[in-house]
């Protein structure tokens, strides 16, 4: 019975299993087990949550029932903290100028909204943190504004900024020269090689600073900006905010990575700079000749391809127009012009890709059809004269050329002196004719001794009979402006007809380079006869050497007479709106008979400066001894400054009148007497030539291993902005390679061009422009532009996509064309068309390398901070931050090795 029951159970059980498997499949058993486990697990979770909730309620009841109540002090502290958080007030005044504060507050609001609020509100609704951030930012801006008002920004913008740019350009030029010395053409065209050369030159110039790591490594750049921002926060934030690490680190990251880094990325982008150049010069019309010159000079096939693609696009559009319209002739002309541009691009691309690049100068020389410039024109044209002078030096004929030029200078100066003498005699003024004739005789004898006497080295070789006749005239007759004409005419004929001089010069590469500078290689044609027989001597061409006879002594002085002088008073005068300081000099002369003469004379600082220039040029040995106090460009009417100037000028006069000085240099005294006489001082220098000193005044400075501003004379501090501008032009157009004769003429012509454009007030115009740049209205405009560029219509601007390559290449061509097109023809006539093109293209090429642009931005930023915080040791900080470069360590090791030797 039991067995049957057991069998029945197993049977029914097996049948159930079989039916279950047939109905639900073989894997149903696993699903069943899984469902059972889930049921059990869910039960445990429900019990756990239910128990946790009941436990918390129970503990809360126990806490109120058995634990001691909260102390009153704790509750009071909590209430005070809550009350303090509600009392935060924001003062909307930042700079003290409403026109600046309003857009600046909007910038702060937009920045907080888009950089902080969007993520902060996901964490908390408490406004306290946001108010604290805003208050901290405003405190920093107030401190920044206060410091900015205490700084005189004129020297920075007129001197430091220009000097930084010119020095950056000098380093780039030296890097290019260093790269061109490499023998491998691939290395010369490699941008990485240029960057290496640039930073090597930088460390040679700066010695303890190299910015290569900061400019070429993103990680190191971010670290540099963090360090710099932390220093700025220390200087600008209240101590409580700075010592809060969370606040400091938060603001540091926002400032470094959210503000400075994106701004530097944009400012250093070559494409952005090219667009900015086009925008800045948008009012100038496009120069078709400059455009073709750029296409013919470019070495970038990508630029030519981009222009060609645009030309094809325009051609396709023009050809699709209705040819039956009235403008058919205009359309045909446009198509022909585009076809010509297309041909220029294709020819240039083919030449670059084939490697058969031909030097334009050699090509023009081989053609043989060159413009003929007559010798008489060469001798009076500064650019042409430079190349002829270089050629004559190569041929050993520089003495005859310098003789001809010196005689020209003598003739012009002698005519001027005699005209002044005749004018004085007509007006009844007293002026000794013997003195003027004596000066002319001394000058003529000086020319004779230097070039024609037996002691002359080298001596101008002309027939002895002519030299003898000239010597007799100088000994027996009064010198006239025409006294050298006979020999000068023979020297001219010698240069014109001698086979080694002008005829050979026309076949020399220097002649072709001269034509290139004169922009006369574009359409070769004959301008005159090939032979020199048609040339003739032309009386007195202008524009050569001018012997300054005013600088010579004007009389003798009795050595028994003693002279004493001192500045007794200083005043400020106003003449037709022009303010200047006037110094009263009391002069006491003790005569040989024991009597004394006393008088007062009045001199400006410019009179002292002109007098100093005259005597130091005439007596070079005095230059190291006499030190005239420098002129201050800004705030030079302060009472304290005028008193200091008075003291320094008194010391200058006492040194000048020292008996030992008088004994050592007796010829100097006529100049001193003339300066101290009770009369209007007659300046020996031309006014503008006195105001604008030479481009380079320190002969002992190696210009290749120093900053550009190091070439300014420490003793002469007048017109610094204009002089730095001239130094910048010297660096852009590389005028240092010109011989000194031509450098002086180029400098004088540049000064005359500036004077014709701006008059004698150019320095004041520069200063006024800087004042306008830093005025509240302009600063407000800068802030508004920044706001509108980052938040157009109050919405954060999206990062624009990188423009396609063809568009960027066409922008390069347009920027180069614009820069070349705005160069005035007067500048090309002064320094040469080819030199002008090379200088402009060098500046443009410098801006096409983003690491170099970053370096320039950081140099400007560092100079700005050094000017803003002069009392802190920012130069030492930057030296420490940039000394991490391996190039600095390598250079320091090299210097130590050289010192040990």
Coordinates of N, CA and C in Angstrom, one line a residue, residues 648-825:
X648 N 71.5 121.4 -11.7 CA 72.3 120.6 -12.6 C 73.0 121.5 -13.7
X649 N 72.2 122.5 -14.1 CA 72.7 123.4 -15.1 C 73.8 124.3 -14.5
X650 N 73.6 124.7 -13.3 CA 74.7 125.5 -12.6 C 76.0 124.7 -12.5
X651 N 75.8 123.4 -12.2 CA 77.0 122.6 -12.1 C 77.7 122.5 -13.5
X652 N 76.9 122.4 -14.5 CA 77.4 122.4 -15.9 C 78.1 123.7 -16.2
X653 N 77.6 124.8 -15.9 CA 78.3 126.1 -16.1 C 79.6 126.2 -15.4
X654 N 79.6 125.8 -14.1 CA 80.8 125.9 -13.3 C 81.9 125.0 -13.9
X655 N 81.6 123.8 -14.3 CA 82.6 123.0 -15.0 C 83.1 123.6 -16.3
X656 N 82.2 124.2 -17.0 CA 82.6 124.8 -18.3 C 83.5 126.0 -18.1
X657 N 83.3 126.8 -17.0 CA 84.1 128.0 -16.7 C 85.3 127.7 -15.8
X658 N 85.5 126.4 -15.4 CA 86.6 126.1 -14.5 C 87.9 126.5 -15.2
X659 N 88.8 127.2 -14.4 CA 90.1 127.7 -15.0 C 90.9 126.6 -15.7
X660 N 90.9 125.3 -15.1 CA 91.6 124.3 -15.7 C 91.0 123.9 -17.1
X661 N 89.7 124.0 -17.2 CA 89.0 123.8 -18.5 C 89.4 124.9 -19.5
X662 N 89.4 126.1 -19.0 CA 89.8 127.3 -19.9 C 91.2 127.1 -20.4
X663 N 92.1 126.7 -19.5 CA 93.5 126.6 -19.8 C 93.7 125.4 -20.8
X664 N 93.0 124.3 -20.6 CA 93.2 123.2 -21.5 C 92.6 123.4 -22.8
X665 N 91.5 124.2 -22.9 CA 90.8 124.4 -24.2 C 90.5 125.8 -24.4
X666 N 91.5 126.7 -24.7 CA 91.2 128.1 -24.9 C 90.3 128.4 -26.0
X667 N 90.4 127.6 -27.1 CA 89.5 127.9 -28.3 C 88.1 127.8 -27.9
X668 N 87.7 127.1 -26.8 CA 86.3 127.0 -26.4 C 85.7 128.3 -26.0
X669 N 86.5 129.2 -25.5 CA 85.9 130.4 -24.8 C 85.1 131.3 -25.7
X670 N 85.4 131.5 -27.0 CA 84.5 132.3 -27.9 C 83.1 131.7 -27.9
X671 N 83.0 130.4 -27.9 CA 81.6 129.9 -27.9 C 80.9 130.2 -26.6
X672 N 81.7 130.1 -25.4 CA 81.1 130.4 -24.1 C 80.6 131.9 -24.1
X673 N 81.5 132.8 -24.6 CA 81.2 134.2 -24.6 C 80.0 134.5 -25.4
X674 N 79.9 133.9 -26.5 CA 78.7 134.1 -27.4 C 77.5 133.6 -26.7
X675 N 77.6 132.5 -26.0 CA 76.4 131.9 -25.4 C 75.9 132.8 -24.2
X676 N 76.8 133.4 -23.5 CA 76.5 134.2 -22.3 C 76.3 135.7 -22.5
X677 N 76.4 136.1 -23.8 CA 76.2 137.5 -24.1 C 74.7 137.9 -23.9
X678 N 74.5 139.1 -23.6 CA 73.1 139.6 -23.3 C 72.4 139.9 -24.7
X679 N 72.1 138.8 -25.4 CA 71.4 138.9 -26.7 C 70.6 137.6 -26.9
X680 N 69.8 137.7 -27.9 CA 69.0 136.5 -28.3 C 70.0 135.4 -28.8
X681 N 69.9 134.3 -28.3 CA 70.9 133.2 -28.7 C 70.5 132.7 -30.1
X682 N 71.6 132.7 -31.0 CA 71.4 132.2 -32.3 C 71.8 130.8 -32.4
X683 N 70.9 129.9 -32.6 CA 71.2 128.5 -32.7 C 72.0 128.1 -33.9
X684 N 73.0 127.3 -33.6 CA 73.9 126.9 -34.7 C 73.4 125.7 -35.4
X685 N 72.4 125.0 -34.9 CA 71.8 123.8 -35.5 C 70.5 124.2 -36.1
X686 N 70.1 123.5 -37.1 CA 68.7 123.7 -37.6 C 67.8 123.2 -36.5
X687 N 66.7 123.9 -36.4 CA 65.8 123.6 -35.3 C 65.3 122.2 -35.2
X688 N 64.9 121.6 -36.3 CA 64.4 120.2 -36.2 C 65.5 119.2 -36.1
X689 N 66.6 119.5 -36.7 CA 67.8 118.6 -36.6 C 68.2 118.6 -35.1
X690 N 68.1 119.8 -34.4 CA 68.4 119.8 -33.0 C 67.4 119.0 -32.2
X691 N 66.1 119.0 -32.5 CA 65.1 118.3 -31.8 C 65.2 116.8 -31.9
X692 N 65.5 116.4 -33.1 CA 65.5 114.9 -33.4 C 67.0 114.5 -33.5
X693 N 67.6 113.9 -32.5 CA 69.0 113.5 -32.6 C 69.1 112.3 -33.5
X694 N 70.4 111.9 -33.8 CA 70.6 110.7 -34.7 C 69.9 109.5 -34.2
X695 N 69.7 108.6 -35.2 CA 69.0 107.4 -34.8 C 69.8 106.5 -33.8
X696 N 71.1 106.5 -34.0 CA 71.9 105.7 -33.0 C 73.0 106.7 -32.5
X697 N 73.1 106.8 -31.2 CA 74.1 107.8 -30.7 C 75.1 107.1 -29.9
X698 N 75.0 105.9 -29.5 CA 76.0 105.2 -28.7 C 76.8 104.3 -29.6
X699 N 78.1 104.7 -29.8 CA 78.9 104.0 -30.7 C 79.5 102.7 -30.1
X700 N 79.4 102.7 -28.8 CA 80.0 101.5 -28.1 C 79.0 100.4 -27.9
X701 N 77.8 100.5 -28.3 CA 76.8 99.5 -28.1 C 76.8 98.6 -29.3
X702 N 76.8 97.3 -29.0 CA 76.6 96.3 -30.1 C 75.1 96.2 -30.3
X703 N 74.6 96.8 -31.4 CA 73.1 96.8 -31.6 C 72.5 95.4 -31.8
X704 N 73.3 94.4 -32.1 CA 72.8 93.1 -32.4 C 72.6 92.3 -31.1
X705 N 73.0 92.8 -29.9 CA 72.9 92.0 -28.7 C 72.4 92.9 -27.6
X706 N 71.4 93.8 -27.9 CA 70.8 94.6 -26.9 C 69.4 95.0 -27.3
X707 N 68.7 95.5 -26.4 CA 67.4 96.0 -26.7 C 67.5 97.3 -27.6
X708 N 66.5 97.6 -28.3 CA 66.5 98.8 -29.2 C 66.7 100.1 -28.4
X709 N 66.0 100.2 -27.2 CA 66.1 101.4 -26.4 C 67.4 101.6 -25.8
X710 N 68.3 100.6 -25.8 CA 69.6 100.7 -25.3 C 70.5 101.7 -26.1
X711 N 70.0 101.9 -27.4 CA 70.7 102.8 -28.3 C 70.4 104.3 -28.0
X712 N 69.5 104.6 -27.1 CA 69.2 106.0 -26.7 C 70.3 106.5 -25.8
X713 N 70.7 107.7 -26.1 CA 71.8 108.3 -25.3 C 71.2 108.7 -23.9
X714 N 71.9 108.2 -22.8 CA 71.5 108.5 -21.5 C 71.6 109.9 -21.1
X715 N 72.4 110.7 -21.8 CA 72.7 112.1 -21.4 C 71.6 113.0 -22.1
X716 N 71.0 112.5 -23.1 CA 70.0 113.4 -23.8 C 68.7 112.7 -23.8
X717 N 67.7 113.3 -23.1 CA 66.5 112.6 -22.9 C 65.3 113.3 -23.5
X718 N 65.6 114.2 -24.5 CA 64.5 114.9 -25.1 C 63.8 114.2 -26.2
X719 N 62.5 114.5 -26.4 CA 61.8 113.9 -27.5 C 61.9 112.4 -27.6
X720 N 61.9 111.7 -26.4 CA 62.0 110.2 -26.4 C 61.0 109.5 -27.3
X721 N 59.7 109.9 -27.2 CA 58.7 109.2 -28.1 C 59.1 109.2 -29.5
X722 N 59.5 110.4 -30.1 CA 59.8 110.5 -31.5 C 61.1 109.7 -31.8
X723 N 62.1 109.8 -30.9 CA 63.3 109.1 -31.1 C 63.1 107.6 -31.1
X724 N 62.3 107.1 -30.3 CA 62.0 105.6 -30.3 C 61.3 105.2 -31.5
X725 N 60.4 106.1 -32.0 CA 59.7 105.8 -33.3 C 60.7 105.7 -34.4
X726 N 61.7 106.6 -34.4 CA 62.7 106.6 -35.5 C 63.6 105.3 -35.3
X727 N 63.9 104.9 -34.1 CA 64.6 103.7 -33.9 C 63.8 102.5 -34.4
X728 N 62.5 102.5 -34.2 CA 61.6 101.5 -34.7 C 61.7 101.4 -36.3
X729 N 61.7 102.6 -36.9 CA 61.8 102.6 -38.4 C 63.2 102.1 -38.8
X730 N 64.2 102.4 -38.0 CA 65.5 101.9 -38.3 C 65.5 100.3 -38.2
X731 N 64.8 99.8 -37.3 CA 64.8 98.3 -37.2 C 63.9 97.7 -38.2
X732 N 62.7 98.3 -38.6 CA 61.8 97.7 -39.5 C 62.5 97.6 -40.9
X733 N 63.2 98.7 -41.3 CA 63.7 98.8 -42.6 C 65.2 98.5 -42.7
X734 N 65.8 98.1 -41.5 CA 67.2 97.6 -41.4 C 68.1 98.6 -42.0
X735 N 68.0 99.9 -41.5 CA 68.9 100.9 -42.1 C 70.3 100.9 -41.5
X736 N 70.5 100.0 -40.6 CA 71.9 100.0 -40.0 C 72.9 99.5 -41.0
X737 N 72.5 98.8 -42.0 CA 73.5 98.3 -43.0 C 73.9 99.4 -44.0
X738 N 73.2 100.5 -44.0 CA 73.6 101.6 -44.9 C 74.9 102.2 -44.3
X739 N 75.7 102.8 -45.2 CA 76.9 103.5 -44.7 C 76.5 104.8 -44.0
X740 N 77.4 105.3 -43.2 CA 77.0 106.3 -42.2 C 76.6 107.6 -43.0
X741 N 77.2 107.8 -44.1 CA 76.9 109.0 -44.9 C 75.4 109.0 -45.3
X742 N 75.0 107.9 -45.8 CA 73.6 107.8 -46.2 C 72.7 107.7 -45.1
X743 N 73.1 107.1 -43.9 CA 72.3 107.1 -42.7 C 71.9 108.5 -42.3
X744 N 72.9 109.4 -42.3 CA 72.7 110.7 -41.9 C 71.7 111.4 -42.8
X745 N 71.9 111.2 -44.1 CA 70.9 111.8 -45.1 C 69.5 111.2 -45.0
X746 N 69.4 109.9 -44.8 CA 68.1 109.3 -44.6 C 67.5 109.9 -43.3
X747 N 68.2 110.0 -42.3 CA 67.7 110.5 -41.0 C 67.2 111.9 -41.2
X748 N 68.0 112.8 -41.9 CA 67.5 114.2 -42.1 C 66.3 114.2 -43.0
X749 N 66.2 113.4 -44.0 CA 65.0 113.4 -44.9 C 63.8 112.9 -44.1
X750 N 64.0 111.9 -43.3 CA 62.9 111.4 -42.5 C 62.4 112.5 -41.5
X751 N 63.3 113.2 -41.0 CA 62.9 114.3 -40.1 C 62.2 115.4 -40.9
X752 N 62.6 115.7 -42.1 CA 61.9 116.7 -42.9 C 60.6 116.3 -43.3
X753 N 60.4 114.9 -43.6 CA 59.1 114.4 -43.9 C 58.2 114.5 -42.7
X754 N 58.7 114.1 -41.5 CA 57.8 114.2 -40.3 C 57.5 115.7 -40.0
X755 N 58.4 116.6 -40.2 CA 58.2 118.0 -40.0 C 57.2 118.6 -40.9
X756 N 57.3 118.2 -42.2 CA 56.3 118.7 -43.2 C 54.9 118.2 -42.9
X757 N 54.8 117.0 -42.3 CA 53.5 116.4 -42.0 C 52.9 116.9 -40.7
X758 N 53.7 117.0 -39.7 CA 53.2 117.4 -38.3 C 53.8 118.7 -37.8
X759 N 54.8 119.2 -38.4 CA 55.4 120.4 -37.8 C 56.3 120.1 -36.7
X760 N 56.6 121.1 -35.9 CA 57.6 120.9 -34.8 C 56.9 120.3 -33.6
X761 N 55.6 120.0 -33.6 CA 54.8 119.6 -32.5 C 54.6 118.1 -32.5
X762 N 55.4 117.3 -33.3 CA 55.1 115.9 -33.4 C 55.2 115.2 -32.1
X763 N 56.2 115.6 -31.2 CA 56.3 114.9 -30.0 C 55.0 115.1 -29.1
X764 N 54.5 116.4 -29.1 CA 53.3 116.7 -28.4 C 52.1 115.9 -29.0
X765 N 52.1 115.8 -30.3 CA 51.0 115.0 -30.9 C 51.0 113.6 -30.5
X766 N 52.2 113.0 -30.4 CA 52.3 111.6 -29.9 C 51.7 111.5 -28.4
X767 N 52.2 112.5 -27.6 CA 51.7 112.4 -26.2 C 50.2 112.7 -26.1
X768 N 49.7 113.6 -26.9 CA 48.3 113.9 -26.9 C 47.5 112.6 -27.4
X769 N 48.0 111.9 -28.3 CA 47.3 110.7 -28.8 C 47.3 109.7 -27.7
X770 N 48.4 109.6 -26.9 CA 48.4 108.6 -25.8 C 47.4 109.1 -24.7
X771 N 47.3 110.4 -24.5 CA 46.3 110.9 -23.5 C 44.9 110.5 -24.0
X772 N 44.6 110.6 -25.3 CA 43.3 110.3 -25.8 C 43.0 108.8 -25.7
X773 N 44.1 108.0 -25.9 CA 43.9 106.5 -25.8 C 43.5 106.1 -24.3
X774 N 44.0 106.8 -23.4 CA 43.8 106.5 -22.0 C 42.7 107.3 -21.3
X775 N 42.0 108.1 -22.1 CA 40.9 108.9 -21.5 C 39.7 108.0 -21.1
X776 N 38.8 108.5 -20.2 CA 37.7 107.7 -19.7 C 36.8 107.3 -20.9
X777 N 36.6 108.2 -21.9 CA 35.7 107.8 -23.0 C 36.3 106.7 -23.8
X778 N 37.6 106.7 -24.1 CA 38.2 105.6 -24.8 C 38.2 104.3 -24.0
X779 N 38.5 104.4 -22.7 CA 38.5 103.2 -21.9 C 37.1 102.6 -21.9
X780 N 36.1 103.4 -21.8 CA 34.7 102.9 -21.9 C 34.4 102.3 -23.2
X781 N 34.9 102.8 -24.3 CA 34.7 102.2 -25.6 C 35.4 100.9 -25.7
X782 N 36.6 100.8 -25.1 CA 37.3 99.5 -25.1 C 36.5 98.4 -24.4
X783 N 35.9 98.8 -23.2 CA 35.1 97.8 -22.4 C 33.9 97.4 -23.2
X784 N 33.2 98.4 -23.8 CA 32.0 98.1 -24.6 C 32.3 97.1 -25.8
X785 N 33.5 97.4 -26.4 CA 33.8 96.5 -27.5 C 34.1 95.1 -27.0
X786 N 34.8 95.0 -25.9 CA 35.0 93.7 -25.3 C 33.7 93.0 -25.0
X787 N 32.8 93.7 -24.3 CA 31.5 93.2 -24.0 C 30.7 92.7 -25.2
X788 N 30.7 93.5 -26.3 CA 29.9 93.2 -27.4 C 30.6 92.0 -28.3
X789 N 31.9 91.9 -28.1 CA 32.5 90.8 -28.9 C 32.4 89.5 -28.2
X790 N 32.4 89.5 -26.8 CA 32.2 88.2 -26.1 C 30.7 87.9 -25.8
X791 N 29.9 88.9 -25.7 CA 28.5 88.7 -25.4 C 27.6 89.6 -26.3
X792 N 27.6 89.2 -27.6 CA 26.8 90.0 -28.5 C 25.3 89.8 -28.2
X793 N 24.6 91.0 -28.0 CA 23.2 91.0 -27.6 C 23.0 90.4 -26.3
X794 N 24.0 90.4 -25.4 CA 23.9 89.8 -24.1 C 24.0 88.3 -24.0
X795 N 24.4 87.7 -25.1 CA 24.4 86.2 -25.1 C 25.9 85.8 -25.4
X796 N 26.4 84.8 -24.6 CA 27.8 84.4 -24.8 C 28.0 83.9 -26.2
X797 N 29.0 84.5 -26.8 CA 29.3 84.1 -28.2 C 29.9 82.7 -28.3
X798 N 29.5 82.0 -29.2 CA 30.1 80.6 -29.4 C 31.5 80.7 -30.1
X799 N 32.3 79.7 -29.8 CA 33.6 79.7 -30.4 C 33.5 79.5 -31.9
X800 N 34.0 80.5 -32.7 CA 33.8 80.4 -34.2 C 34.6 79.2 -34.7
X801 N 34.1 78.5 -35.7 CA 34.9 77.4 -36.2 C 36.1 77.9 -37.0
X802 N 37.2 77.1 -37.0 CA 38.4 77.5 -37.7 C 38.1 77.7 -39.2
X803 N 38.5 78.8 -39.8 CA 38.2 79.1 -41.2 C 39.0 78.1 -42.1
X804 N 38.4 77.9 -43.2 CA 39.1 76.9 -44.1 C 40.4 77.5 -44.7
X805 N 41.3 76.7 -45.1 CA 42.7 77.1 -45.4 C 42.7 78.1 -46.6
X806 N 41.9 77.9 -47.6 CA 41.9 78.9 -48.7 C 41.5 80.3 -48.3
X807 N 40.5 80.4 -47.4 CA 40.1 81.7 -46.9 C 41.2 82.3 -46.1
X808 N 41.9 81.5 -45.3 CA 43.0 82.1 -44.5 C 44.1 82.5 -45.4
X809 N 44.4 81.8 -46.5 CA 45.5 82.2 -47.4 C 45.2 83.5 -48.1
X810 N 43.9 83.6 -48.5 CA 43.5 84.8 -49.2 C 43.6 86.0 -48.3
X811 N 43.3 85.8 -47.0 CA 43.4 86.8 -46.0 C 44.8 87.3 -45.9
X812 N 45.7 86.3 -45.9 CA 47.2 86.7 -45.9 C 47.6 87.6 -47.0
X813 N 47.1 87.2 -48.2 CA 47.5 88.0 -49.4 C 46.9 89.4 -49.3
X814 N 45.6 89.5 -48.8 CA 44.9 90.8 -48.7 C 45.6 91.6 -47.6
X815 N 46.1 91.0 -46.5 CA 46.8 91.8 -45.5 C 48.1 92.3 -46.0
X816 N 48.8 91.5 -46.7 CA 50.1 92.0 -47.3 C 49.9 93.1 -48.3
X817 N 48.9 92.9 -49.1 CA 48.6 93.9 -50.1 C 48.2 95.3 -49.4
X818 N 47.4 95.2 -48.4 CA 47.0 96.4 -47.7 C 48.2 97.1 -47.1
X819 N 49.0 96.3 -46.4 CA 50.2 96.9 -45.8 C 51.1 97.6 -46.8
X820 N 51.4 96.9 -47.9 CA 52.3 97.5 -48.9 C 51.6 98.7 -49.6
X821 N 50.3 98.6 -49.7 CA 49.6 99.7 -50.4 C 49.6 101.0 -49.7
X822 N 49.6 101.0 -48.3 CA 49.5 102.2 -47.6 C 50.9 102.9 -47.4
X823 N 52.0 102.3 -47.8 CA 53.3 102.9 -47.7 C 53.3 104.2 -48.6
X824 N 53.6 105.3 -48.1 CA 53.6 106.5 -48.9 C 54.8 106.5 -49.9
X825 N 54.6 107.1 -51.0 CA 55.7 107.2 -52.0 C 56.9 108.0 -51.5

